[in-house]
Coordinates of C-alpha atoms in Angstrom, one line a residue:
Chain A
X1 CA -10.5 -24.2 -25.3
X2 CA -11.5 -22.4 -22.0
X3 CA -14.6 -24.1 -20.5
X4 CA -17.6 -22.3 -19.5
X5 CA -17.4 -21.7 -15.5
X6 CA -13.7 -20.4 -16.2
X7 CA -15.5 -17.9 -18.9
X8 CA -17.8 -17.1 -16.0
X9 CA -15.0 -16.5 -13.1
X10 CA -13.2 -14.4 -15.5
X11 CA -16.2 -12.3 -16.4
X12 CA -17.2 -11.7 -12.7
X13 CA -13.8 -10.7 -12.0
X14 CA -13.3 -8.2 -14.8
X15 CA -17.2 -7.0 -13.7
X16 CA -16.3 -6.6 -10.1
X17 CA -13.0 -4.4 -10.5
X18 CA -14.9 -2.2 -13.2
X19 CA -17.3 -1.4 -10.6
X20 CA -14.7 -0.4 -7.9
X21 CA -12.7 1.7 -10.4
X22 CA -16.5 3.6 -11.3
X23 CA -17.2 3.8 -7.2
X24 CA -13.8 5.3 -6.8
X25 CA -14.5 7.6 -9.4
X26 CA -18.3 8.3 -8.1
X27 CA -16.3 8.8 -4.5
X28 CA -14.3 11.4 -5.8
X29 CA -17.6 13.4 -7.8
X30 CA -19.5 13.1 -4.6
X31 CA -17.4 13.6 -1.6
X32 CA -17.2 16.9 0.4
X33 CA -13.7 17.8 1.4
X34 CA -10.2 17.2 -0.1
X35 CA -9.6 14.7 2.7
X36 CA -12.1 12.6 2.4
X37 CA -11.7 12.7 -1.9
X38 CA -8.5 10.9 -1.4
X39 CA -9.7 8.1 -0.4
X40 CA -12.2 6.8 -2.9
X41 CA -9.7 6.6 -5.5
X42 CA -7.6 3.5 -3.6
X43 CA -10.6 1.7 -4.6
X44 CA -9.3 1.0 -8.3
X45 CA -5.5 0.6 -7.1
X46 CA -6.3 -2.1 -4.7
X47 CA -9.6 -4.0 -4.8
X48 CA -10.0 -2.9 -9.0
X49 CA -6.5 -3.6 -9.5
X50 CA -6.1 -7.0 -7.7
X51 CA -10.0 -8.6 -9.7
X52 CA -8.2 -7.4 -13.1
X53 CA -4.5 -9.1 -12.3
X54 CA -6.3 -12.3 -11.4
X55 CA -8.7 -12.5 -14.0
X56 CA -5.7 -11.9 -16.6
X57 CA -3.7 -14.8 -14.5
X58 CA -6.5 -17.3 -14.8
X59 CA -7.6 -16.7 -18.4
X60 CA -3.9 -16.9 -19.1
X61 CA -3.2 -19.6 -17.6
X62 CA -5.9 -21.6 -19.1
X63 CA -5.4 -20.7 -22.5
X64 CA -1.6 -21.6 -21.9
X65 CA -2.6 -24.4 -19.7
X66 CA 0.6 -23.8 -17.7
X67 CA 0.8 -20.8 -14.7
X68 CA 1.2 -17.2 -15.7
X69 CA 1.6 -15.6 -12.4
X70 CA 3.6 -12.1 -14.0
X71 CA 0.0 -10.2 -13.6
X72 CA 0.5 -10.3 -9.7
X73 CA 3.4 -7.4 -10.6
X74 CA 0.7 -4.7 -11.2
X75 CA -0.7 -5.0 -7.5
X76 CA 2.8 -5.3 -5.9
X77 CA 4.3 -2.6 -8.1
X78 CA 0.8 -0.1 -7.5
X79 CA 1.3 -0.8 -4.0
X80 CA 5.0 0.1 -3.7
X81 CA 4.2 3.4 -5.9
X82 CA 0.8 4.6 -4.9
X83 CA 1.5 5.7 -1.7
X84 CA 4.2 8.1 -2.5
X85 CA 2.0 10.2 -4.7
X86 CA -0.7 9.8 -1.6
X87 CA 1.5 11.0 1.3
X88 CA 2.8 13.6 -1.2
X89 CA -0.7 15.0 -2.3
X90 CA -1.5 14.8 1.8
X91 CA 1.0 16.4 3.6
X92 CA 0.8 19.0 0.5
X93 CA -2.5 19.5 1.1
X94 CA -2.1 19.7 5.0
X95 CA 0.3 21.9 4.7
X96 CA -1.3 24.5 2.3
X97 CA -4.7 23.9 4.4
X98 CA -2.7 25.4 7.8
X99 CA -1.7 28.3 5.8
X100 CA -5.1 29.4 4.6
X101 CA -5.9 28.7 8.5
X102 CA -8.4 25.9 7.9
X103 CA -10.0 23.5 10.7
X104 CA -7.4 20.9 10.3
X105 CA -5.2 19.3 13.1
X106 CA -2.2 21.8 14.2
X107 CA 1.5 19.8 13.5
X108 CA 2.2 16.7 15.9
X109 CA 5.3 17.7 16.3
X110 CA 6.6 19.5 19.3
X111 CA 8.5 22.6 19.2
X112 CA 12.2 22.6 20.5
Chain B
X1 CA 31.5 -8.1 -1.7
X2 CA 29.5 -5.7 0.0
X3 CA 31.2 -2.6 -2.7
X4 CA 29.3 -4.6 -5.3
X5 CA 27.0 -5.3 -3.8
X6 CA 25.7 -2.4 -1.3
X7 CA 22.2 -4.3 -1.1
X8 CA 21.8 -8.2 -1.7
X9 CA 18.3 -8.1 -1.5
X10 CA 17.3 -5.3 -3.8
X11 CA 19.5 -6.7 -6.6
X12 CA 18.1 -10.6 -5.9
X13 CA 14.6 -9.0 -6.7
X14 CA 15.5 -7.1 -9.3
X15 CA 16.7 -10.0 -10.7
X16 CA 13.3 -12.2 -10.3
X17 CA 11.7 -9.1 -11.4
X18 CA 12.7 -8.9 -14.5
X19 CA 13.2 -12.5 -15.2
X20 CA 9.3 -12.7 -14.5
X21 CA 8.2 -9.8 -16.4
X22 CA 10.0 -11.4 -20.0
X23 CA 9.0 -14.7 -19.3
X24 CA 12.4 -16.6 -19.9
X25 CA 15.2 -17.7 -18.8
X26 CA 17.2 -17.3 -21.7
X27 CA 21.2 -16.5 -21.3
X28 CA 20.2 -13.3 -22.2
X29 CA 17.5 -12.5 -19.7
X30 CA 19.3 -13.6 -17.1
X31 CA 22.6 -11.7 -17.9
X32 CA 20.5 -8.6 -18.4
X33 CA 18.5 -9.2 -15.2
X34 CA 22.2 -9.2 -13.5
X35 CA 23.0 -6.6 -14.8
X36 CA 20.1 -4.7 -13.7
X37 CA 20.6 -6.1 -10.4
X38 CA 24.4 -5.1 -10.1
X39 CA 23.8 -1.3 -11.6
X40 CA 21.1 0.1 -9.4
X41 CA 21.7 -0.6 -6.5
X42 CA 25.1 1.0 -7.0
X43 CA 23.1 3.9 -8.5
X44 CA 20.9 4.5 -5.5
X45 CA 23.9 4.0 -3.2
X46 CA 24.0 7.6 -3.4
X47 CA 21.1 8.1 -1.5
X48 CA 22.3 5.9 1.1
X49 CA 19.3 3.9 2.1
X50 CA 19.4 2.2 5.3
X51 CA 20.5 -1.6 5.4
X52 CA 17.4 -4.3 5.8
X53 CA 17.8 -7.3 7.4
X54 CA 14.9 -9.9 6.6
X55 CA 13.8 -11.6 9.6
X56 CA 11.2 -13.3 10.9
X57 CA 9.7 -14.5 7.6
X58 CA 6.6 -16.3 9.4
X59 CA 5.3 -12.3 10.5
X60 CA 5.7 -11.3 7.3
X61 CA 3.5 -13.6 5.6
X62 CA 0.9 -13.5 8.5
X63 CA 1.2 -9.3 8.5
X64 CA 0.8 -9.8 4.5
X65 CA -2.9 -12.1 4.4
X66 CA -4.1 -9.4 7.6
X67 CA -3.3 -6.5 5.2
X68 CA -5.1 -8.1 2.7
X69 CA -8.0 -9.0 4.3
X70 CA -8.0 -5.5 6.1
X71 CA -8.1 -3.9 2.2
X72 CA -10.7 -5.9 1.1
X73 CA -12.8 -4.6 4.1
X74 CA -11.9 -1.6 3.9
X75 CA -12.6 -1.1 0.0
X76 CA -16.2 -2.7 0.8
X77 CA -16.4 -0.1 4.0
X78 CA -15.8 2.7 1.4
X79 CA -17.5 1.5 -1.2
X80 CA -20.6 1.6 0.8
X81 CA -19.5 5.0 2.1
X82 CA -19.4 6.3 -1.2
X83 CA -22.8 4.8 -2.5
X84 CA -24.7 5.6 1.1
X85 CA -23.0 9.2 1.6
X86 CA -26.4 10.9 0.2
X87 CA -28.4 9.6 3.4
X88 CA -25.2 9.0 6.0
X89 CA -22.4 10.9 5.0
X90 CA -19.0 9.5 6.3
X91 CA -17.7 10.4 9.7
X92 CA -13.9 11.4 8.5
X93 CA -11.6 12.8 11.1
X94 CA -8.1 12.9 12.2
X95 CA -6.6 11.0 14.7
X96 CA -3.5 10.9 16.5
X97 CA -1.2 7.9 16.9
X98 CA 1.5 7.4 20.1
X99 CA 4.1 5.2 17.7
X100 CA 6.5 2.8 19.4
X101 CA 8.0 1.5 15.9
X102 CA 11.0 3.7 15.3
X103 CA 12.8 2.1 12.6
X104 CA 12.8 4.2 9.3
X105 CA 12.4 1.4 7.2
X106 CA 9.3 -0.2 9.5
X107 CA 8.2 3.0 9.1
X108 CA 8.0 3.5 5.7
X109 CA 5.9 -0.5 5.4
X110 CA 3.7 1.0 7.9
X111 CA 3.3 4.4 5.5
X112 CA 2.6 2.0 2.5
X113 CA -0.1 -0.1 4.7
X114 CA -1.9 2.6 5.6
X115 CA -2.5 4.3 2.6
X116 CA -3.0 0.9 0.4
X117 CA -6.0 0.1 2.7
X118 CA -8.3 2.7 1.2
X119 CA -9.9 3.7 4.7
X120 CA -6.8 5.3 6.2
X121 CA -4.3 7.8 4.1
X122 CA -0.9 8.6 6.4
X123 CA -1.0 12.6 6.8
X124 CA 1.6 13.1 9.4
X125 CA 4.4 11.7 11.7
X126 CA 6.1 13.9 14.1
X127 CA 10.1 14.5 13.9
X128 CA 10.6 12.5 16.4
X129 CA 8.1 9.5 15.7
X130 CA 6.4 9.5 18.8
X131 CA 3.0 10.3 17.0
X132 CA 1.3 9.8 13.8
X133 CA -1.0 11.4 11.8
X134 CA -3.7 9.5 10.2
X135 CA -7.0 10.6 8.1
X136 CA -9.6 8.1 8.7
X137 CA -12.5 8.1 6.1
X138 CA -15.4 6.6 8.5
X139 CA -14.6 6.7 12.2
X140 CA -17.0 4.6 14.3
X141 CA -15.1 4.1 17.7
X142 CA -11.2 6.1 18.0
X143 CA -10.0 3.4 21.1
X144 CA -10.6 0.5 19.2
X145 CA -9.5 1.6 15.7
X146 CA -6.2 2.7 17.9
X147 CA -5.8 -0.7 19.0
X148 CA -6.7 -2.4 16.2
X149 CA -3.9 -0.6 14.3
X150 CA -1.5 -0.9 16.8
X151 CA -2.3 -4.8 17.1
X152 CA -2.3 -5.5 13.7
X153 CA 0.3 -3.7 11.7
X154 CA 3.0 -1.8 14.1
X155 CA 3.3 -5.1 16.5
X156 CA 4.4 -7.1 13.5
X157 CA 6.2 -4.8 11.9
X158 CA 8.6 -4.0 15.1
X159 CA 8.8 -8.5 15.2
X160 CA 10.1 -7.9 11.8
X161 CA 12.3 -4.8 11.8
X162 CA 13.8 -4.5 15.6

């Protein structure tokens, strides 16, 4: 049986990374540019992510009453994929937004 | 040895990876976990990634909590952003980077802390890695966010990787 303040921990928790995931979302509704729309998002792969995988780990563990630590995979695995959709969607974006001769920075790289 | 095993490391995890994510340590699970671990890296050999060598273990685990605590910041920082940007919007830019890390692989941990922390996404890195280009969601002072990034993630990283 799970006592009470473990109920409440694991209740914050899952409260807490549903409200990242809806400010990420809320981020993406109200934001201006494409730029700045990418970022919201990481809110429910990082912060949203993390509260779920440690609320599932402690009410796990407690109903086991032993460690089940395999929920910290989400986070690391998130974490190793996120970012190559990111850098992809960027540079894609950069790269289309130079083209249509937008007010974005010209390439860092210099010419040979 | 090294035929079968191109990289130690990645077939070690592998390993742990899947022995975690069943749960047991049967016979089975940890033959198929081997096997996993033997088959691909000899797969990916192909696309000959660059050998790793772990050092410094101590940076790691320091550069690990100060990435955490810098995207718990940041998601609060964004969060606020995002809730506030009626009244204030955010003061996104670009910025440019002078890099000293030249190691591919360093490079690629420094790609994957910069867009994990949800403040910063990685947009650009020149061809020859002298500069980086980096979309910041809310700016407040260039300098110190320069230092602060060179201070906190590159330094460690080039302990770790040269």
């Amino acid at each position: 049986m799970m006592p009470i303040w473990m109920e409440i921990v694991v209740g914050v928790l899952l409260v807490l990374s549903s409200l990242f995931a809806l400010i990420g979302a809320l981020g993406l509704l109200r934001m201006k540019d494409f730029f700045q729309r990418m970022h919201p998002p990481a809110l429910a792969s990082t912060l949203g992510a993390w509260c779920v995988a440690l609320a599932s780990i402690i009410y796990f563990s407690v109903l086991k009453s032993g460690p089940v630590l395999h929920g910290w995979l989400i986070p690391i695995l998130l974490s190793i994929t996120v970012p190559v959709t990111t850098v992809l969607l960027a540079r894609t974006a950069l790269f289309r937004k130079r083209m249509a001769g937008d007010d974005v920075p010209a390439e860092v790289s210099s010419r040979r | 040895m090294k035929r079968l095993f191109p990289a130690p490391w990645l077939s070690l995890a592998l390993w742990l990876l899947w022995l975690v994510l069943n749960l047991s340590v049967s016979p089975g699970n940890l033959l198929l976990g081997a096997l996993l671990g033997f088959l691909a890296p000899l797969m990916m050999a192909p696309l000959r990634p660059l050998p790793i060598r772990i050092r410094r273990p101590g940076v790691i685990l320091r550069l690990l909590l100060l990435v955490g605590r810098d995207v718990i910041v940041s998601n609060l920082q964004v969060a606020w952003g995002v809730l506030t940007c009626g009244s204030r919007p955010p003061r996104s830019c670009f910025i440019k980077i002078p890099l000293d890390l030249r190691d591919p692989n360093g490079l690629a941990a420094l790609s994957m802390i910069t867009t994990v922390v949800p403040g910063t996404i990685w947009s650009e890195l020149a061809l020859d890695r002298s500069i980086l280009l980096l979309h910041v969601f809310d700016l407040d002072d260039e300098a110190q966010f320069i230092e602060h990034f060179k201070t906190t993630y590159e330094r460690p990283l080039m302990e770790i990787f040269e």
